[in-house]
Amino acid sequence: MINERMQKEINEQINAEFWSAYLYLSMSAWFTQKNLPGFANWMYVQYQEEISHGMKMFRYIHERGGEVTLKPIAKVETKWKSPADAFKATLEHERKVTALINGLMDTAHEIKDYATINFLNWYIDEQVEEEANAEEILHKLQVVEKDPAALYALDKEYESRVFVDATLSAE
Ligand code: FEO
């Protein structure tokens, strides 16, 4: 049976993951409206990844005999100043998520919940990748910012990104 405090914090993180999904879906819509289908696709895949991150926690609480409690999803931004601005917001958001995951890990250590420590290790690794991906694209966008031809060429690179549910192969 999962510890009550741990369960509450994981339920809050499920909400944060679904909020992240909503944020990236909003960014996907914005990129579509800016005629940048590659970045719109990248953000749509990101939306799917965030749902999978939340669902991995959803399944884990049930596996531990606990209760999932879904909370309302707060509103998200709908506009950004530029593609680089959207990826700057993405990087800042992922850094916040990393801090949240670290907070969950602190609790798991504090209460000696070894199963949850093991479970959260997947998210610790995932956040390293999440931050690195956002940072890499942000740097590329900062280089091409004032060159529309280069921006469209970069956009093309992201048209082929597809969603692979990494949470399933890890279970
Ligand atoms: Fe679920 Fe982007 O971290």
mmCIF file of C-alpha atoms and ligand atoms in Angstrom:
data_model
loop_
_atom_site.group_PDB
_atom_site.id
_atom_site.type_symbol
_atom_site.label_atom_id
_atom_site.label_comp_id
_atom_site.label_asym_id
_atom_site.label_seq_id
_atom_site.Cartn_x
_atom_site.Cartn_y
_atom_site.Cartn_z
ATOM 1 C CA MET A 1 0.000 0.000 0.000
ATOM 2 C CA ILE A 2 1.355 3.390 -0.922
ATOM 3 C CA ASN A 3 2.062 5.989 1.757
ATOM 4 C CA GLU A 4 -0.644 8.676 1.866
ATOM 5 C CA ARG A 5 1.707 11.648 1.580
ATOM 6 C CA MET A 6 3.516 10.016 -1.353
ATOM 7 C CA GLN A 7 0.193 9.281 -3.044
ATOM 8 C CA LYS A 8 -0.923 12.913 -2.646
ATOM 9 C CA GLU A 9 2.323 14.219 -4.145
ATOM 10 C CA ILE A 10 2.220 11.796 -7.088
ATOM 11 C CA ASN A 11 -1.398 12.791 -7.734
ATOM 12 C CA GLU A 12 -0.247 16.424 -7.849
ATOM 13 C CA GLN A 13 2.473 15.434 -10.304
ATOM 14 C CA ILE A 14 -0.076 13.682 -12.535
ATOM 15 C CA ASN A 15 -1.824 17.054 -12.723
ATOM 16 C CA ALA A 16 1.493 18.793 -13.533
ATOM 17 C CA GLU A 17 2.201 16.278 -16.333
ATOM 18 C CA PHE A 18 -1.259 16.761 -17.824
ATOM 19 C CA TRP A 19 -0.846 20.540 -17.516
ATOM 20 C CA SER A 20 2.443 20.176 -19.428
ATOM 21 C CA ALA A 21 0.558 18.207 -22.096
ATOM 22 C CA TYR A 22 -1.998 21.021 -22.357
ATOM 23 C CA LEU A 23 0.787 23.638 -22.614
ATOM 24 C CA TYR A 24 2.481 21.788 -25.475
ATOM 25 C CA LEU A 25 -0.817 21.211 -27.262
ATOM 26 C CA SER A 26 -1.378 24.971 -27.054
ATOM 27 C CA MET A 27 2.100 25.527 -28.502
ATOM 28 C CA SER A 28 1.328 23.002 -31.252
ATOM 29 C CA ALA A 29 -1.768 25.026 -32.191
ATOM 30 C CA TRP A 30 0.265 28.260 -32.181
ATOM 31 C CA PHE A 31 2.976 26.772 -34.440
ATOM 32 C CA THR A 32 0.298 25.487 -36.837
ATOM 33 C CA GLN A 33 -1.148 29.001 -37.024
ATOM 34 C CA LYS A 34 2.363 30.333 -37.738
ATOM 35 C CA ASN A 35 2.696 27.917 -40.700
ATOM 36 C CA LEU A 36 5.458 25.930 -39.033
ATOM 37 C CA PRO A 37 4.108 22.346 -39.266
ATOM 38 C CA GLY A 38 7.393 20.716 -38.188
ATOM 39 C CA PHE A 39 7.471 22.507 -34.837
ATOM 40 C CA ALA A 40 3.712 21.972 -34.507
ATOM 41 C CA ASN A 41 4.363 18.239 -34.929
ATOM 42 C CA TRP A 42 7.241 18.310 -32.419
ATOM 43 C CA MET A 43 4.944 19.934 -29.876
ATOM 44 C CA TYR A 44 2.134 17.479 -30.617
ATOM 45 C CA VAL A 45 4.514 14.566 -29.958
ATOM 46 C CA GLN A 46 5.579 16.369 -26.774
ATOM 47 C CA TYR A 47 1.909 16.574 -25.761
ATOM 48 C CA GLN A 48 1.604 12.804 -26.243
ATOM 49 C CA GLU A 49 4.770 12.216 -24.206
ATOM 50 C CA GLU A 50 3.428 14.264 -21.301
ATOM 51 C CA ILE A 51 0.176 12.290 -21.289
ATOM 52 C CA SER A 52 2.271 9.114 -21.132
ATOM 53 C CA HIS A 53 4.302 10.541 -18.206
ATOM 54 C CA GLY A 54 1.066 11.233 -16.316
ATOM 55 C CA MET A 55 -0.363 7.812 -17.193
ATOM 56 C CA LYS A 56 2.747 6.011 -15.943
ATOM 57 C CA MET A 57 2.091 7.608 -12.519
ATOM 58 C CA PHE A 58 -1.627 6.821 -12.815
ATOM 59 C CA ARG A 59 -0.818 3.125 -13.310
ATOM 60 C CA TYR A 60 1.800 3.152 -10.542
ATOM 61 C CA ILE A 61 -0.603 4.474 -7.883
ATOM 62 C CA HIS A 62 -3.037 1.682 -8.787
ATOM 63 C CA GLU A 63 -0.267 -0.928 -8.769
ATOM 64 C CA ARG A 64 0.527 0.131 -5.204
ATOM 65 C CA GLY A 65 -3.116 -0.211 -4.174
ATOM 66 C CA GLY A 66 -3.697 3.542 -3.985
ATOM 67 C CA GLU A 67 -6.250 6.015 -5.326
ATOM 68 C CA VAL A 68 -5.836 8.293 -8.322
ATOM 69 C CA THR A 69 -7.449 11.724 -7.878
ATOM 70 C CA LEU A 70 -7.631 13.865 -11.005
ATOM 71 C CA LYS A 71 -7.663 17.624 -10.406
ATOM 72 C CA PRO A 72 -8.686 20.486 -12.737
ATOM 73 C CA ILE A 73 -6.134 21.498 -15.367
ATOM 74 C CA ALA A 74 -5.239 25.199 -15.066
ATOM 75 C CA LYS A 75 -5.268 27.427 -18.146
ATOM 76 C CA VAL A 76 -2.186 27.747 -20.330
ATOM 77 C CA GLU A 77 -0.663 30.498 -22.488
ATOM 78 C CA THR A 78 -1.884 30.605 -26.077
ATOM 79 C CA LYS A 79 0.603 33.012 -27.689
ATOM 80 C CA TRP A 80 4.355 33.466 -27.804
ATOM 81 C CA LYS A 81 6.477 36.279 -29.245
ATOM 82 C CA SER A 82 8.497 34.014 -31.545
ATOM 83 C CA PRO A 83 9.408 30.327 -32.052
ATOM 84 C CA ALA A 84 12.493 30.877 -29.864
ATOM 85 C CA ASP A 85 10.265 32.433 -27.186
ATOM 86 C CA ALA A 86 8.066 29.299 -27.184
ATOM 87 C CA PHE A 87 11.109 27.042 -26.757
ATOM 88 C CA LYS A 88 12.499 29.335 -24.042
ATOM 89 C CA ALA A 89 9.192 28.842 -22.207
ATOM 90 C CA THR A 90 9.480 25.080 -22.841
ATOM 91 C CA LEU A 91 12.975 24.931 -21.346
ATOM 92 C CA GLU A 92 11.935 27.019 -18.321
ATOM 93 C CA HIS A 93 8.919 24.778 -17.806
ATOM 94 C CA GLU A 94 10.990 21.581 -18.036
ATOM 95 C CA ARG A 95 13.396 22.969 -15.437
ATOM 96 C CA LYS A 96 10.408 23.484 -13.128
ATOM 97 C CA VAL A 97 9.246 19.907 -13.769
ATOM 98 C CA THR A 98 12.744 18.648 -12.911
ATOM 99 C CA ALA A 99 12.498 20.498 -9.584
ATOM 100 C CA LEU A 100 9.081 18.901 -8.950
ATOM 101 C CA ILE A 101 10.416 15.401 -9.678
ATOM 102 C CA ASN A 102 13.369 16.086 -7.375
ATOM 103 C CA GLY A 103 10.867 17.120 -4.697
ATOM 104 C CA LEU A 104 9.010 13.803 -5.104
ATOM 105 C CA MET A 105 12.328 11.990 -4.810
ATOM 106 C CA ASP A 106 13.112 13.921 -1.594
ATOM 107 C CA THR A 107 9.819 12.753 -0.098
ATOM 108 C CA ALA A 108 10.402 9.143 -1.182
ATOM 109 C CA HIS A 109 13.826 9.195 0.516
ATOM 110 C CA GLU A 110 12.445 10.875 3.612
ATOM 111 C CA ILE A 111 9.800 8.195 4.138
ATOM 112 C CA LYS A 112 12.074 5.377 2.902
ATOM 113 C CA ASP A 113 9.691 4.391 0.108
ATOM 114 C CA TYR A 114 12.183 2.328 -1.903
ATOM 115 C CA ALA A 115 9.696 1.217 -4.564
ATOM 116 C CA THR A 116 8.862 4.853 -5.343
ATOM 117 C CA ILE A 117 12.557 5.807 -5.413
ATOM 118 C CA ASN A 118 13.042 3.113 -8.042
ATOM 119 C CA PHE A 119 9.963 4.268 -9.939
ATOM 120 C CA LEU A 120 11.051 7.920 -9.918
ATOM 121 C CA ASN A 121 14.505 7.124 -11.306
ATOM 122 C CA TRP A 122 12.884 6.803 -14.737
ATOM 123 C CA TYR A 123 11.639 10.403 -14.449
ATOM 124 C CA ILE A 124 15.021 11.680 -13.250
ATOM 125 C CA ASP A 125 16.599 10.300 -16.458
ATOM 126 C CA GLU A 126 13.709 11.521 -18.607
ATOM 127 C CA GLN A 127 14.082 15.089 -17.308
ATOM 128 C CA VAL A 128 17.757 15.183 -18.345
ATOM 129 C CA GLU A 129 16.583 14.377 -21.888
ATOM 130 C CA GLU A 130 13.618 16.779 -21.764
ATOM 131 C CA GLU A 131 15.822 19.727 -20.787
ATOM 132 C CA ALA A 132 18.546 18.805 -23.302
ATOM 133 C CA ASN A 133 16.038 18.548 -26.195
ATOM 134 C CA ALA A 134 14.427 21.919 -25.435
ATOM 135 C CA GLU A 135 17.821 23.581 -24.997
ATOM 136 C CA GLU A 136 19.164 22.192 -28.279
ATOM 137 C CA ILE A 137 16.183 23.416 -30.307
ATOM 138 C CA LEU A 138 16.227 26.803 -28.534
ATOM 139 C CA HIS A 139 19.874 27.308 -29.513
ATOM 140 C CA LYS A 140 19.161 26.367 -33.138
ATOM 141 C CA LEU A 141 16.202 28.766 -33.226
ATOM 142 C CA GLN A 142 18.278 31.605 -31.814
ATOM 143 C CA VAL A 143 20.721 31.136 -34.713
ATOM 144 C CA VAL A 144 18.063 31.147 -37.483
ATOM 145 C CA GLU A 145 15.743 33.697 -35.870
ATOM 146 C CA LYS A 146 16.227 36.437 -38.477
ATOM 147 C CA ASP A 147 16.557 34.121 -41.490
ATOM 148 C CA PRO A 148 13.129 32.857 -42.673
ATOM 149 C CA ALA A 149 14.631 30.395 -45.205
ATOM 150 C CA ALA A 150 16.772 28.792 -42.480
ATOM 151 C CA LEU A 151 13.797 28.751 -40.114
ATOM 152 C CA TYR A 152 11.641 26.863 -42.663
ATOM 153 C CA ALA A 153 14.516 24.426 -43.317
ATOM 154 C CA LEU A 154 14.804 23.789 -39.578
ATOM 155 C CA ASP A 155 11.039 23.366 -39.305
ATOM 156 C CA LYS A 156 11.227 20.573 -41.930
ATOM 157 C CA GLU A 157 13.570 18.595 -39.664
ATOM 158 C CA TYR A 158 10.859 18.172 -37.048
ATOM 159 C CA GLU A 159 8.082 16.998 -39.369
ATOM 160 C CA SER A 160 9.143 13.376 -38.993
ATOM 161 C CA ARG A 161 9.221 13.149 -35.184
ATOM 162 C CA VAL A 162 6.884 10.372 -34.042
ATOM 163 C CA PHE A 163 5.594 9.429 -30.625
ATOM 164 C CA VAL A 164 7.032 6.273 -29.088
ATOM 165 C CA ASP A 165 5.635 5.388 -25.678
ATOM 166 C CA ALA A 166 8.873 4.940 -23.707
ATOM 167 C CA THR A 167 6.912 4.473 -20.475
ATOM 168 C CA LEU A 168 5.602 1.083 -21.637
ATOM 169 C CA SER A 169 8.953 -0.473 -22.560
ATOM 170 C CA ALA A 170 10.269 0.579 -19.127
ATOM 171 C CA GLU A 171 7.610 -1.422 -17.270
HETATM 172 FE FE1 FEO B 1 6.860 15.122 -18.225
HETATM 173 FE FE2 FEO B 1 8.292 17.179 -20.032
HETATM 174 O O1 FEO B 1 8.237 16.243 -18.458
#
